[in-house]
Coordinates of C-alpha atoms in Angstrom, one line a residue:
Chain C
M1 CA -84.0 -103.1 -14.5
K2 CA -84.3 -101.7 -11.1
K3 CA -81.1 -103.3 -10.0
K4 CA -79.3 -101.8 -13.0
G5 CA -80.6 -98.3 -12.0
L6 CA -79.2 -98.7 -8.6
T7 CA -75.8 -99.6 -9.8
V8 CA -75.8 -96.5 -12.1
T9 CA -76.6 -94.2 -9.2
G10 CA -74.1 -96.1 -7.1
K11 CA -71.5 -95.4 -9.7
Q12 CA -72.4 -91.8 -9.7
R13 CA -72.2 -91.5 -6.0
I14 CA -68.7 -93.0 -6.0
A15 CA -67.7 -90.6 -8.8
G16 CA -69.0 -87.7 -6.7
W17 CA -66.9 -88.7 -3.7
T18 CA -63.9 -89.3 -5.9
F19 CA -64.2 -85.7 -7.3
L20 CA -64.1 -84.1 -3.9
T21 CA -61.7 -86.4 -2.1
P22 CA -58.4 -84.8 -3.1
A23 CA -59.4 -81.3 -2.1
S24 CA -61.0 -82.5 1.2
L25 CA -58.0 -84.6 2.2
L26 CA -55.6 -81.8 1.5
I27 CA -57.6 -79.5 3.7
F28 CA -57.7 -82.0 6.5
I29 CA -53.9 -82.7 6.2
L30 CA -52.7 -79.2 5.6
S31 CA -55.2 -77.1 7.7
F32 CA -57.0 -79.1 10.4
Y33 CA -54.2 -81.4 11.4
P34 CA -51.6 -78.6 11.7
M35 CA -54.2 -76.6 13.7
F36 CA -54.4 -79.6 16.1
Q37 CA -50.6 -79.9 16.2
A38 CA -50.3 -76.2 17.0
L39 CA -52.6 -76.7 20.0
M40 CA -50.4 -79.6 21.2
M41 CA -47.2 -77.6 20.6
S42 CA -48.6 -74.7 22.5
M43 CA -48.5 -76.9 25.6
K44 CA -44.7 -77.6 25.1
T45 CA -41.5 -75.7 25.6
G46 CA -38.1 -76.0 24.0
S47 CA -37.0 -75.3 20.4
S48 CA -37.8 -77.2 17.3
A49 CA -35.7 -80.4 17.8
N50 CA -36.4 -81.3 21.5
M51 CA -39.7 -80.1 22.8
K52 CA -41.0 -81.1 26.2
W53 CA -44.4 -80.9 27.9
A54 CA -44.6 -77.7 29.8
P55 CA -46.6 -77.1 33.0
L56 CA -50.3 -76.6 32.3
L57 CA -51.0 -73.4 30.3
F58 CA -47.4 -72.3 30.9
N59 CA -47.1 -70.6 27.5
Y60 CA -50.5 -69.0 27.8
K61 CA -49.6 -67.4 31.1
R62 CA -46.3 -66.2 29.7
M63 CA -48.2 -64.7 26.7
F64 CA -50.5 -62.6 28.9
A65 CA -47.5 -61.4 30.9
D66 CA -45.5 -60.6 27.8
K67 CA -45.7 -56.8 27.5
L68 CA -44.4 -56.9 23.9
F69 CA -47.1 -59.4 22.8
M70 CA -49.7 -57.3 24.5
R71 CA -48.4 -54.3 22.6
S72 CA -48.6 -56.2 19.3
V73 CA -52.3 -57.0 20.2
G74 CA -52.9 -53.4 21.0
N75 CA -51.3 -52.2 17.8
T76 CA -53.3 -54.7 15.7
F77 CA -56.5 -53.5 17.3
L78 CA -55.6 -49.9 16.9
Y79 CA -55.2 -50.5 13.1
L80 CA -58.5 -52.4 13.1
I81 CA -60.6 -49.8 15.0
I82 CA -59.3 -46.8 13.0
Q83 CA -58.7 -48.2 9.6
V84 CA -61.6 -50.6 8.9
P85 CA -64.5 -48.1 9.5
I86 CA -62.9 -45.3 7.5
M87 CA -62.1 -47.7 4.6
L88 CA -65.5 -49.2 4.4
I89 CA -67.3 -45.9 4.5
L90 CA -65.0 -44.5 1.8
A91 CA -65.6 -47.7 -0.3
I92 CA -69.4 -47.5 0.0
L93 CA -69.3 -43.8 -0.9
L94 CA -67.1 -44.5 -4.0
A95 CA -69.4 -47.3 -5.0
Q96 CA -72.5 -45.2 -4.8
I97 CA -70.9 -42.4 -6.8
L98 CA -69.6 -44.9 -9.5
N99 CA -73.0 -46.6 -9.6
N100 CA -74.6 -43.3 -10.7
K101 CA -75.3 -43.6 -14.4
D102 CA -75.0 -39.8 -14.9
I103 CA -71.3 -39.9 -14.0
K104 CA -69.0 -39.7 -17.1
F105 CA -65.8 -41.8 -17.5
R106 CA -67.2 -44.3 -14.9
G107 CA -65.0 -47.2 -16.2
L108 CA -61.9 -45.1 -16.1
F109 CA -62.5 -43.9 -12.5
R110 CA -63.3 -47.4 -11.4
T111 CA -60.1 -48.7 -12.9
M112 CA -58.0 -46.1 -11.2
V113 CA -59.6 -46.5 -7.8
F114 CA -59.2 -50.3 -8.1
L115 CA -55.6 -50.1 -9.3
P116 CA -53.9 -50.4 -5.9
C117 CA -55.1 -54.0 -5.8
A118 CA -52.7 -54.8 -8.6
T119 CA -49.6 -54.4 -6.3
S120 CA -48.3 -57.0 -4.0
L121 CA -48.3 -56.2 -0.3
V122 CA -44.5 -56.1 -0.2
S123 CA -44.4 -53.7 -3.2
Y124 CA -46.8 -51.1 -1.9
A125 CA -45.2 -51.3 1.6
L126 CA -41.9 -50.5 0.1
I127 CA -43.3 -47.7 -2.1
F128 CA -44.9 -46.1 1.0
K129 CA -41.7 -46.6 2.9
S130 CA -39.8 -44.7 0.3
L131 CA -42.4 -42.0 -0.1
F132 CA -42.4 -41.3 3.7
A133 CA -38.6 -41.7 4.2
T134 CA -36.8 -38.9 6.1
Q135 CA -35.2 -38.0 2.7
G136 CA -38.3 -38.8 0.8
L137 CA -40.9 -37.1 -1.4
M138 CA -43.5 -36.3 1.3
N139 CA -40.8 -34.4 3.3
S140 CA -39.7 -32.4 0.3
I141 CA -43.3 -31.5 -0.6
L142 CA -44.1 -30.4 2.9
M143 CA -40.8 -28.4 3.0
N144 CA -41.5 -26.7 -0.3
L145 CA -45.0 -25.8 0.9
G146 CA -43.4 -24.3 4.0
I147 CA -45.5 -26.5 6.3
I148 CA -42.5 -27.9 8.0
K149 CA -39.1 -26.4 8.8
E150 CA -37.0 -29.5 8.9
N151 CA -37.5 -33.1 7.7
I152 CA -39.7 -35.3 9.8
N153 CA -38.6 -38.9 10.6
F154 CA -42.1 -40.2 9.8
L155 CA -41.2 -43.9 10.2
G156 CA -39.0 -43.3 13.2
T157 CA -41.6 -41.7 15.4
P158 CA -44.3 -44.0 16.9
G159 CA -47.3 -41.9 16.3
T160 CA -46.6 -41.0 12.6
A161 CA -45.3 -44.6 11.9
K162 CA -48.7 -46.0 13.0
A163 CA -50.6 -43.3 11.0
I164 CA -48.6 -44.2 7.9
I165 CA -49.4 -47.9 8.2
I166 CA -53.1 -46.9 8.4
I167 CA -52.8 -44.6 5.4
A168 CA -51.0 -47.3 3.4
L169 CA -53.7 -49.9 4.3
L170 CA -56.4 -47.4 3.3
W171 CA -54.7 -46.9 0.0
R172 CA -54.3 -50.6 -0.8
W173 CA -57.7 -51.9 0.3
T174 CA -60.4 -49.2 -0.3
G175 CA -60.7 -50.0 -4.0
Y176 CA -60.8 -53.7 -3.2
N177 CA -63.8 -53.3 -0.9
M178 CA -65.5 -50.9 -3.4
V179 CA -65.6 -53.8 -5.9
F180 CA -67.7 -55.8 -3.5
Y181 CA -70.1 -52.9 -3.0
L182 CA -70.4 -52.2 -6.7
A183 CA -71.3 -55.9 -7.3
G184 CA -73.8 -55.5 -4.4
L185 CA -75.3 -52.4 -5.9
Q186 CA -75.9 -54.0 -9.2
N187 CA -78.4 -56.2 -7.5
I188 CA -80.3 -53.2 -6.4
E189 CA -82.8 -51.9 -9.0
Y190 CA -81.7 -48.6 -10.4
Q191 CA -85.3 -47.4 -10.3
V192 CA -85.1 -47.2 -6.5
Y193 CA -82.6 -44.4 -7.0
E194 CA -84.6 -42.8 -9.7
A195 CA -87.7 -42.8 -7.5
A196 CA -85.7 -41.3 -4.6
K197 CA -84.4 -38.6 -6.9
I198 CA -88.0 -37.8 -8.0
D199 CA -89.0 -37.7 -4.3
G200 CA -86.4 -35.0 -3.9
A201 CA -83.9 -37.0 -1.7
N202 CA -80.4 -35.6 -1.7
G203 CA -77.2 -37.7 -2.0
W204 CA -76.7 -37.9 1.7
Q205 CA -80.2 -39.2 2.3
T206 CA -80.0 -41.7 -0.5
F207 CA -76.7 -42.9 0.9
W208 CA -78.1 -43.6 4.4
K209 CA -81.7 -44.5 3.6
I210 CA -81.2 -46.7 0.5
T211 CA -77.6 -47.7 -0.2
V212 CA -76.5 -48.7 3.3
P213 CA -79.6 -50.7 4.3
L214 CA -79.7 -52.6 0.9
L215 CA -76.0 -53.3 1.1
K216 CA -76.2 -54.7 4.6
P217 CA -75.2 -58.3 3.7
T218 CA -72.2 -57.1 1.7
I219 CA -71.2 -54.7 4.5
I220 CA -71.2 -57.5 7.0
M221 CA -69.2 -59.7 4.7
T222 CA -66.5 -57.0 3.9
F223 CA -66.4 -56.1 7.6
I224 CA -65.6 -59.7 8.6
M225 CA -63.1 -60.0 5.8
S226 CA -61.4 -56.8 6.8
I227 CA -61.2 -57.8 10.5
N228 CA -59.8 -61.2 9.5
G229 CA -57.2 -59.6 7.3
T230 CA -56.2 -56.9 9.8
L231 CA -55.8 -59.5 12.6
Q232 CA -53.3 -61.3 10.4
L233 CA -51.3 -58.2 9.2
F234 CA -47.7 -59.1 8.5
D235 CA -46.2 -57.8 5.2
E236 CA -46.8 -54.2 6.1
S237 CA -45.4 -54.4 9.6
V238 CA -42.3 -56.2 8.3
N239 CA -41.5 -54.2 5.3
L240 CA -42.9 -50.7 5.9
T241 CA -41.7 -50.1 9.5
S242 CA -39.9 -53.4 10.5
G243 CA -42.2 -53.2 13.5
G244 CA -40.4 -50.2 14.7
P245 CA -39.5 -47.8 16.1
A246 CA -38.9 -49.8 19.2
N247 CA -41.7 -52.2 18.4
S248 CA -44.3 -49.5 18.4
T249 CA -46.0 -50.7 15.2
I250 CA -45.4 -54.5 15.4
T251 CA -48.4 -56.7 14.7
M252 CA -49.3 -60.1 16.2
S253 CA -48.3 -62.1 13.2
H254 CA -45.0 -60.2 13.0
Y255 CA -44.2 -60.9 16.6
I256 CA -45.1 -64.6 16.3
Y257 CA -42.9 -64.8 13.2
N258 CA -40.0 -63.2 15.1
N259 CA -40.5 -65.7 17.9
S260 CA -40.5 -68.8 15.6
F261 CA -38.4 -67.9 12.6
G262 CA -36.7 -64.7 13.6
Q263 CA -32.9 -64.5 14.0
G264 CA -31.7 -67.0 16.6
T265 CA -35.1 -67.9 18.0
A266 CA -37.2 -70.9 17.5
N267 CA -39.7 -70.7 20.4
F268 CA -42.1 -73.0 18.6
G269 CA -44.1 -73.7 21.7
Y270 CA -44.6 -70.1 22.8
A271 CA -45.2 -69.0 19.2
S272 CA -47.9 -71.7 18.8
A273 CA -49.6 -70.5 21.9
M274 CA -49.8 -66.9 20.6
S275 CA -50.9 -68.2 17.2
F276 CA -53.7 -70.1 18.9
F277 CA -54.8 -66.9 20.5
V278 CA -55.0 -65.3 17.0
F279 CA -57.0 -68.4 15.9
I280 CA -59.5 -67.9 18.7
L281 CA -60.0 -64.2 17.9
V282 CA -60.6 -65.1 14.2
A283 CA -63.0 -68.0 15.1
V284 CA -65.0 -65.8 17.5
L285 CA -65.4 -63.3 14.8
A286 CA -66.4 -65.9 12.2
F287 CA -69.0 -67.2 14.7
I288 CA -70.5 -63.8 15.2
N289 CA -70.6 -63.5 11.4
L290 CA -72.5 -66.8 11.1
K291 CA -75.0 -65.6 13.8
V292 CA -75.5 -62.2 12.1
G293 CA -75.6 -63.8 8.7
D294 CA -78.4 -66.2 9.8
T295 CA -80.8 -63.3 10.3
R296 CA -80.4 -61.8 6.9
D297 CA -82.7 -64.0 4.7
Chain N
M1 CA -83.1 -27.9 -25.9
T2 CA -84.7 -28.6 -22.6
K3 CA -83.0 -32.0 -22.5
K4 CA -79.7 -30.4 -23.0
H5 CA -80.3 -27.9 -20.3
N6 CA -81.3 -30.9 -18.0
T7 CA -78.1 -32.8 -18.6
S8 CA -75.9 -29.8 -17.9
A9 CA -77.9 -29.1 -14.7
I10 CA -77.4 -32.8 -13.6
Q11 CA -73.7 -32.6 -14.4
R12 CA -73.4 -29.3 -12.5
R13 CA -74.9 -31.0 -9.4
L14 CA -72.4 -33.8 -9.7
I15 CA -69.4 -31.5 -9.5
P16 CA -68.6 -32.4 -5.9
S17 CA -68.7 -36.1 -6.9
Y18 CA -66.3 -35.5 -9.7
I19 CA -63.9 -33.6 -7.4
F20 CA -64.0 -36.5 -4.9
L21 CA -63.4 -39.0 -7.7
I22 CA -60.5 -37.1 -9.2
F23 CA -59.0 -36.7 -5.8
V24 CA -59.2 -40.4 -4.9
S25 CA -58.1 -41.4 -8.4
F26 CA -55.1 -39.2 -8.2
I27 CA -54.1 -40.6 -4.8
S28 CA -54.6 -44.2 -6.1
V29 CA -52.5 -43.7 -9.2
F30 CA -49.8 -41.4 -8.0
P31 CA -47.7 -44.0 -6.1
F32 CA -47.5 -46.1 -9.4
Y33 CA -46.3 -43.1 -11.3
W34 CA -43.8 -42.3 -8.6
M35 CA -42.6 -45.9 -8.6
I36 CA -41.9 -45.6 -12.3
S37 CA -40.2 -42.2 -12.0
A38 CA -38.1 -43.3 -9.1
A39 CA -36.9 -46.3 -11.1
T40 CA -35.5 -43.9 -13.7
N41 CA -33.7 -41.6 -11.3
T42 CA -30.6 -41.8 -9.1
T43 CA -31.2 -42.3 -5.4
V44 CA -30.0 -38.7 -4.8
D45 CA -32.6 -37.3 -7.1
V46 CA -35.3 -39.5 -5.5
A47 CA -34.3 -38.2 -2.1
R48 CA -34.4 -34.7 -3.4
G49 CA -38.0 -35.1 -4.4
K50 CA -37.6 -35.3 -8.1
I51 CA -40.8 -36.6 -9.6
T52 CA -40.2 -36.3 -13.4
I53 CA -39.0 -39.3 -15.4
G54 CA -35.2 -39.4 -15.3
T55 CA -32.5 -40.9 -17.5
H56 CA -30.9 -43.4 -15.1
A57 CA -33.2 -46.4 -15.7
A58 CA -30.4 -48.4 -17.4
E59 CA -28.0 -47.7 -14.5
N60 CA -30.6 -48.8 -11.9
F61 CA -31.3 -51.9 -13.9
A62 CA -27.6 -52.8 -14.1
N63 CA -27.3 -52.2 -10.3
L64 CA -30.2 -54.5 -9.7
L65 CA -28.8 -57.3 -11.9
A66 CA -25.4 -56.9 -10.1
N67 CA -27.1 -57.0 -6.7
Q68 CA -29.6 -59.8 -7.1
D69 CA -30.3 -62.8 -9.2
L70 CA -33.2 -61.1 -10.9
W71 CA -33.9 -63.5 -13.8
R72 CA -33.7 -66.6 -11.7
T73 CA -36.1 -65.1 -9.1
M74 CA -38.5 -64.0 -11.8
G75 CA -38.4 -67.5 -13.1
N76 CA -39.0 -68.9 -9.7
S77 CA -42.0 -66.7 -9.1
F78 CA -43.5 -67.5 -12.5
F79 CA -42.9 -71.2 -12.0
Y80 CA -44.4 -71.5 -8.5
A81 CA -47.4 -69.3 -9.4
I82 CA -48.2 -71.3 -12.6
V83 CA -47.9 -74.7 -10.9
Q84 CA -50.0 -73.5 -8.0
T85 CA -52.6 -72.1 -10.3
I86 CA -52.9 -75.2 -12.4
L87 CA -53.1 -77.6 -9.4
C88 CA -55.4 -75.4 -7.4
L89 CA -57.9 -74.9 -10.2
F90 CA -57.9 -78.6 -11.0
I91 CA -58.4 -79.8 -7.4
C92 CA -60.8 -77.1 -6.4
S93 CA -63.0 -77.2 -9.5
L94 CA -63.2 -81.0 -9.3
A95 CA -64.4 -80.6 -5.7
G96 CA -66.8 -77.8 -6.4
Y97 CA -68.3 -79.9 -9.2
G98 CA -68.6 -82.9 -6.9
F99 CA -70.1 -81.0 -4.0
E100 CA -72.8 -79.3 -6.2
L101 CA -73.7 -81.7 -8.9
Y102 CA -73.5 -84.9 -6.9
H103 CA -74.7 -83.4 -3.6
D104 CA -76.3 -85.4 -0.9
K105 CA -76.6 -85.1 2.9
G106 CA -73.1 -86.5 3.6
K107 CA -71.4 -84.3 1.1
D108 CA -73.2 -81.2 2.3
R109 CA -72.1 -81.9 5.8
L110 CA -68.5 -82.4 4.7
F111 CA -68.6 -79.1 2.9
A112 CA -69.8 -77.3 6.0
V113 CA -66.8 -78.8 7.9
L114 CA -64.3 -77.8 5.1
L115 CA -65.6 -74.2 5.3
L116 CA -64.3 -74.1 8.9
A117 CA -60.8 -74.0 7.4
M118 CA -61.6 -70.4 6.4
M119 CA -61.2 -69.5 10.0
V120 CA -57.7 -71.0 10.3
P121 CA -55.2 -68.1 10.2
Q122 CA -52.0 -68.7 8.2
V123 CA -49.8 -67.8 11.2
A124 CA -51.3 -70.6 13.3
T125 CA -50.5 -73.4 10.9
M126 CA -47.1 -72.0 9.8
I127 CA -45.0 -73.8 12.4
P128 CA -46.5 -77.3 12.1
L129 CA -46.5 -77.0 8.3
F130 CA -42.9 -75.9 8.4
R131 CA -42.0 -79.0 10.4
M132 CA -44.0 -81.3 8.2
I133 CA -42.4 -79.9 5.0
S134 CA -38.9 -80.0 6.5
K135 CA -39.4 -83.7 7.7
M136 CA -40.5 -84.5 4.1
H137 CA -37.2 -82.8 2.9
L138 CA -39.2 -80.5 0.6
L139 CA -37.9 -77.2 1.9
N140 CA -37.0 -74.8 -1.0
S141 CA -38.9 -76.9 -3.5
V142 CA -42.0 -75.9 -5.4
W143 CA -44.0 -78.3 -3.3
A144 CA -43.1 -76.4 -0.1
F145 CA -44.4 -73.2 -1.8
I146 CA -47.7 -74.6 -3.2
L147 CA -48.8 -77.4 -0.8
P148 CA -50.7 -75.2 1.7
S149 CA -52.5 -73.3 -1.0
I150 CA -53.6 -75.8 -3.6
S151 CA -56.9 -76.6 -1.9
T152 CA -58.7 -73.7 -0.4
P153 CA -62.3 -73.4 0.9
F154 CA -62.7 -70.1 -0.9
M155 CA -62.0 -71.7 -4.4
I156 CA -64.1 -74.8 -3.7
M157 CA -67.0 -72.5 -2.7
M158 CA -66.5 -70.3 -5.7
F159 CA -66.7 -73.3 -8.1
R160 CA -69.5 -74.9 -6.1
Q161 CA -71.6 -71.7 -6.3
N162 CA -71.0 -71.2 -9.9
S163 CA -71.8 -74.8 -10.7
R164 CA -75.4 -74.0 -9.9
N165 CA -75.6 -72.5 -13.4
F166 CA -74.3 -75.7 -15.0
P167 CA -77.3 -77.3 -16.8
V168 CA -77.9 -80.8 -15.3
S169 CA -79.7 -81.8 -18.5
I170 CA -76.4 -81.8 -20.4
M171 CA -75.0 -84.3 -17.9
E172 CA -78.0 -86.6 -18.4
A173 CA -77.7 -86.4 -22.1
A174 CA -74.0 -87.1 -21.9
R175 CA -74.7 -90.2 -19.7
I176 CA -77.2 -91.5 -22.3
D177 CA -74.5 -91.1 -24.9
G178 CA -72.3 -93.3 -22.7
L179 CA -69.8 -90.8 -21.4
N180 CA -68.5 -91.7 -18.0
E181 CA -68.5 -89.2 -15.1
F182 CA -64.9 -88.1 -15.6
K183 CA -65.3 -87.5 -19.3
I184 CA -68.4 -85.4 -18.5
F185 CA -66.2 -83.3 -16.2
F186 CA -63.5 -82.7 -18.8
S187 CA -65.5 -82.4 -22.0
M188 CA -68.6 -80.7 -20.7
Y189 CA -68.0 -79.0 -17.4
V190 CA -64.6 -77.4 -18.0
P191 CA -65.5 -75.7 -21.3
I192 CA -68.9 -74.4 -20.1
M193 CA -67.4 -73.0 -16.9
K194 CA -64.5 -71.2 -18.6
S195 CA -65.4 -67.7 -17.2
T196 CA -65.2 -69.2 -13.7
Y197 CA -61.9 -70.7 -14.5
A198 CA -60.7 -67.4 -15.8
A199 CA -61.6 -65.5 -12.6
A200 CA -60.1 -68.3 -10.5
T201 CA -56.9 -68.2 -12.5
V202 CA -56.4 -64.5 -12.0
V203 CA -57.0 -64.7 -8.2
T204 CA -54.9 -67.7 -7.6
F205 CA -52.0 -66.5 -9.7
M206 CA -52.1 -63.1 -8.0
N207 CA -52.2 -64.7 -4.5
A208 CA -49.3 -67.0 -5.4
W209 CA -47.2 -64.3 -7.0
N210 CA -47.7 -61.9 -4.0
S211 CA -47.5 -64.3 -1.1
Y212 CA -44.7 -63.4 1.3
M213 CA -44.9 -64.9 4.8
W214 CA -45.0 -68.6 3.8
P215 CA -42.2 -68.4 1.2
K216 CA -40.1 -66.5 3.8
V217 CA -40.5 -69.5 6.1
V218 CA -39.9 -72.4 3.7
M219 CA -37.9 -70.8 0.8
N220 CA -34.9 -69.5 2.7
D221 CA -32.3 -70.6 0.1
N222 CA -31.4 -67.6 -2.1
R223 CA -31.7 -69.7 -5.2
A224 CA -35.3 -70.5 -4.4
Q225 CA -36.5 -67.0 -3.4
T226 CA -39.4 -65.2 -4.9
M227 CA -39.9 -61.6 -6.2
P228 CA -41.5 -60.2 -3.0
M229 CA -38.6 -61.7 -1.0
L230 CA -36.1 -60.2 -3.5
I231 CA -37.4 -56.6 -3.2
A232 CA -37.7 -57.0 0.6
N233 CA -34.0 -57.9 0.6
L234 CA -33.2 -54.8 -1.5
A235 CA -34.8 -52.6 1.1
S236 CA -33.4 -54.2 4.2
G237 CA -29.8 -52.9 4.0
Y238 CA -28.5 -50.0 6.0
T239 CA -28.6 -47.6 3.1
T240 CA -31.2 -48.1 0.4
D241 CA -30.6 -47.2 -3.2
Y242 CA -34.1 -46.0 -4.0
G243 CA -33.6 -46.0 -7.8
M244 CA -32.6 -49.6 -7.7
L245 CA -35.2 -50.6 -5.2
M246 CA -38.0 -49.1 -7.3
M247 CA -36.7 -50.8 -10.4
G248 CA -37.1 -54.1 -8.4
V249 CA -40.5 -53.1 -7.2
L250 CA -41.4 -52.4 -10.8
F251 CA -40.4 -55.9 -11.9
C252 CA -42.4 -57.4 -9.1
S253 CA -45.5 -55.4 -10.1
V254 CA -45.4 -55.6 -13.9
P255 CA -46.8 -59.2 -14.2
T256 CA -49.7 -58.6 -11.8
M257 CA -50.4 -55.2 -13.4
I258 CA -50.6 -56.7 -16.9
I259 CA -53.1 -59.3 -15.6
F260 CA -55.0 -56.5 -13.9
F261 CA -55.4 -54.5 -17.0
V262 CA -56.0 -57.3 -19.4
L263 CA -58.4 -59.3 -17.2
Q264 CA -59.9 -56.7 -15.0
K265 CA -63.4 -58.1 -15.3
S266 CA -62.3 -61.6 -14.4
F267 CA -60.3 -60.1 -11.5
A268 CA -63.2 -58.3 -10.0
E269 CA -65.4 -61.4 -10.4
G270 CA -62.8 -63.6 -8.9
L271 CA -62.4 -61.4 -5.8
T272 CA -66.1 -61.3 -5.1
G273 CA -66.4 -65.0 -6.1
A274 CA -69.5 -64.0 -8.1
V275 CA -69.1 -65.2 -11.7
K276 CA -72.3 -65.8 -13.6

């Protein structure tokens, strides 16, 4: 009897392992192993077919001396520092307003704010590129309002090109983050807000004293996700500005792509070193996330 | 009477909120409207700032067909996205089920290791994966497109977390009835977890349809290209025909927008990974 029981649990244990083996193997072969290969390749030089071992840290030294790569790091961090905080504050504000049961047409507003998530990154990048073209809608609106005298080359000027990437990112991702906050707010008892209202708290006070503290876990999560996403920006840089003018808006991923699969270049070793740098940035952030996340329960 | 007065007072206090909401909603929706209007106008009218719906949709559509292999590309995108969705859901739900309902120390540890893959940026595995795929002579095939995305820590985690609501008593009853472990998965787990599957389908399909960097690396044959690649090509020339471009963007956006409107609830649940 006991023996039979053991074989049954044995069978179940084997079944359990069978269920998770395909997924686990795929992650090891298609994620961890390539990561290891990237590390090895980052120590080599030469293009795809014949790669040779390079002097120790050769590619990494080259990377830190590469002004263009450093510019792409700078650009990426600029987007990060300006765009992420604005987006998250806007998203929390919208979520708080849409969580208010007195607001009419809540479903309609939510759908509209969330709508940009339905576009692909390439689509919205091209829509913004067209809207802000020198012969585009934005220019004709500003002309008609008399704000500008002649058309501005928005995407051909470094400052405005960066600003437009940030505006486009805000447009695409604010609604996305709002959904996380709305889900988080649903876990907060609505009575807390009712009580605050009776105590005479205004919207501003409710926002900072109730919403923000109670959403802290969600805020940390969206913060990390946004940082992770921004560090890997690619589609916008490629399609909205082509990294230009004169590489003033290029992102890290875009520069790495150009070095590995761009026209006439296959610097796999060098590109791998740069991509490993991105990995370390992402990993450090994830580690901080785990540390911060630990204290929340 | 007093109640009515109360509600109008509340609504009056909410006026700033409404203004803010209307402003944000307008900005969110306007680019979509503009995409549609530009797709119906000539490039000259678009450049002139015309925002009303025009009469040149057929002309733009004809230009698009002459310029790009639209139907084949739409077919490619649907084919890749559907195959990826089916395989990803099967593999990841199986794993989520195994990790949660058969969990022991060893499996929990393995799960923690797999979660580390969330930290791996796409750009870092791109080059080794490209070499792997090209050595296997799979470039430009559906396998090249789907392989890196059919097992993701996010999906496994989503299925694992939602499996917590799966009643273990059903499994035990099924075992007494003599069902084997695989049959329990297919005949009990899959039907009960259908809302999780719906959310996972929406997210996986959208990600597959919209992916751009990886297809750009491995699908460089024109006949294998996807919709985001097609519209990026339309915009990369020296002069851009905005009417034609926006017609292409419209075709690239319609499938995901339909999914968005029809399955908005599943979409939101899938993004946050929180299905109940």
